[in-house]
PDB file of C-alpha atoms in Angstrom:
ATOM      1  CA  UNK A   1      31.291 146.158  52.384  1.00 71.00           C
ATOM      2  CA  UNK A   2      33.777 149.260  52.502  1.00 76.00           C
ATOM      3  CA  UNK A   3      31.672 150.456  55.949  1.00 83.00           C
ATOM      4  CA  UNK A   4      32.689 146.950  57.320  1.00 82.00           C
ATOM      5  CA  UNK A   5      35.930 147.581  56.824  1.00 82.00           C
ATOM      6  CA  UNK A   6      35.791 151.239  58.028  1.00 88.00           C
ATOM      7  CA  UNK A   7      34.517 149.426  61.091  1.00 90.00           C
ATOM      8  CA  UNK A   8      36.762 147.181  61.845  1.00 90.00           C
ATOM      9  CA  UNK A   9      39.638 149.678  61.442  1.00 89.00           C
ATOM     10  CA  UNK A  10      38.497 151.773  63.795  1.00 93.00           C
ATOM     11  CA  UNK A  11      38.339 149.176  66.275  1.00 94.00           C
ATOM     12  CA  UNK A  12      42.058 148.329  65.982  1.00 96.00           C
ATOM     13  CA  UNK A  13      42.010 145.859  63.091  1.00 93.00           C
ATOM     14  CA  UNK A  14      45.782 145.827  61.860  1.00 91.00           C
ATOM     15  CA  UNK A  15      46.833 144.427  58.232  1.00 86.00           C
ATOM     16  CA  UNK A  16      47.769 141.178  59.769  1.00 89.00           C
ATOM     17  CA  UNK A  17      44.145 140.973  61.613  1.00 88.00           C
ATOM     18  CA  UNK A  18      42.951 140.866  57.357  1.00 82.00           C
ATOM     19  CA  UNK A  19      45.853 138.754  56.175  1.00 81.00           C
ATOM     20  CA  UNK A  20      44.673 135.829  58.829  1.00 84.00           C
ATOM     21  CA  UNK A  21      40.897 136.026  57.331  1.00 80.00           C
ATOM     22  CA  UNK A  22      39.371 133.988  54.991  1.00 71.00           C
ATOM     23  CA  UNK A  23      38.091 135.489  51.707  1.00 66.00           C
ATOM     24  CA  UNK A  24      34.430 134.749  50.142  1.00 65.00           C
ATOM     25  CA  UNK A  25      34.659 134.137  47.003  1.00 66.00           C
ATOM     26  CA  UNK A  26      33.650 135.557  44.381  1.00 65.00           C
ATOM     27  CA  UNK A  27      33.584 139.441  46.271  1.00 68.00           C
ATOM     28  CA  UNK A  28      36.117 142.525  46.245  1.00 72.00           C
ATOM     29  CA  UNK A  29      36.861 141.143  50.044  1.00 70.00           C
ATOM     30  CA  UNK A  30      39.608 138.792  48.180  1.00 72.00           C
ATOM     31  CA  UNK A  31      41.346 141.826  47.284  1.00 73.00           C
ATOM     32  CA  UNK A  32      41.523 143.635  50.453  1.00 70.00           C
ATOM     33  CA  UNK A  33      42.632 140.578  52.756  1.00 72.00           C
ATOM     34  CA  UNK A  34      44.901 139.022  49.749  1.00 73.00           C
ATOM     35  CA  UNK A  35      46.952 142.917  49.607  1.00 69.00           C
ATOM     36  CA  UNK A  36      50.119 141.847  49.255  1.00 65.00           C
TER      37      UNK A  36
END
């Protein structure tokens, strides 16, 4: 899941670009796009 991530950084994803995802639940993804 980290690679995706990686990914998507490296393409330009910003911290809002996670903040304005949705979460599936139950995974670690919660915690990355719920960093407050």
């Amino acid at each position: 899941m980290l690679q995706g991530f990686a990914v998507a950084i490296r393409m330009g994803a910003t911290k809002r670009d996670f903040d304005d995802t949705v979460a599936l639940h139950p995974t670690s993804a919660e915690e990355l796009v719920t960093m407050r």
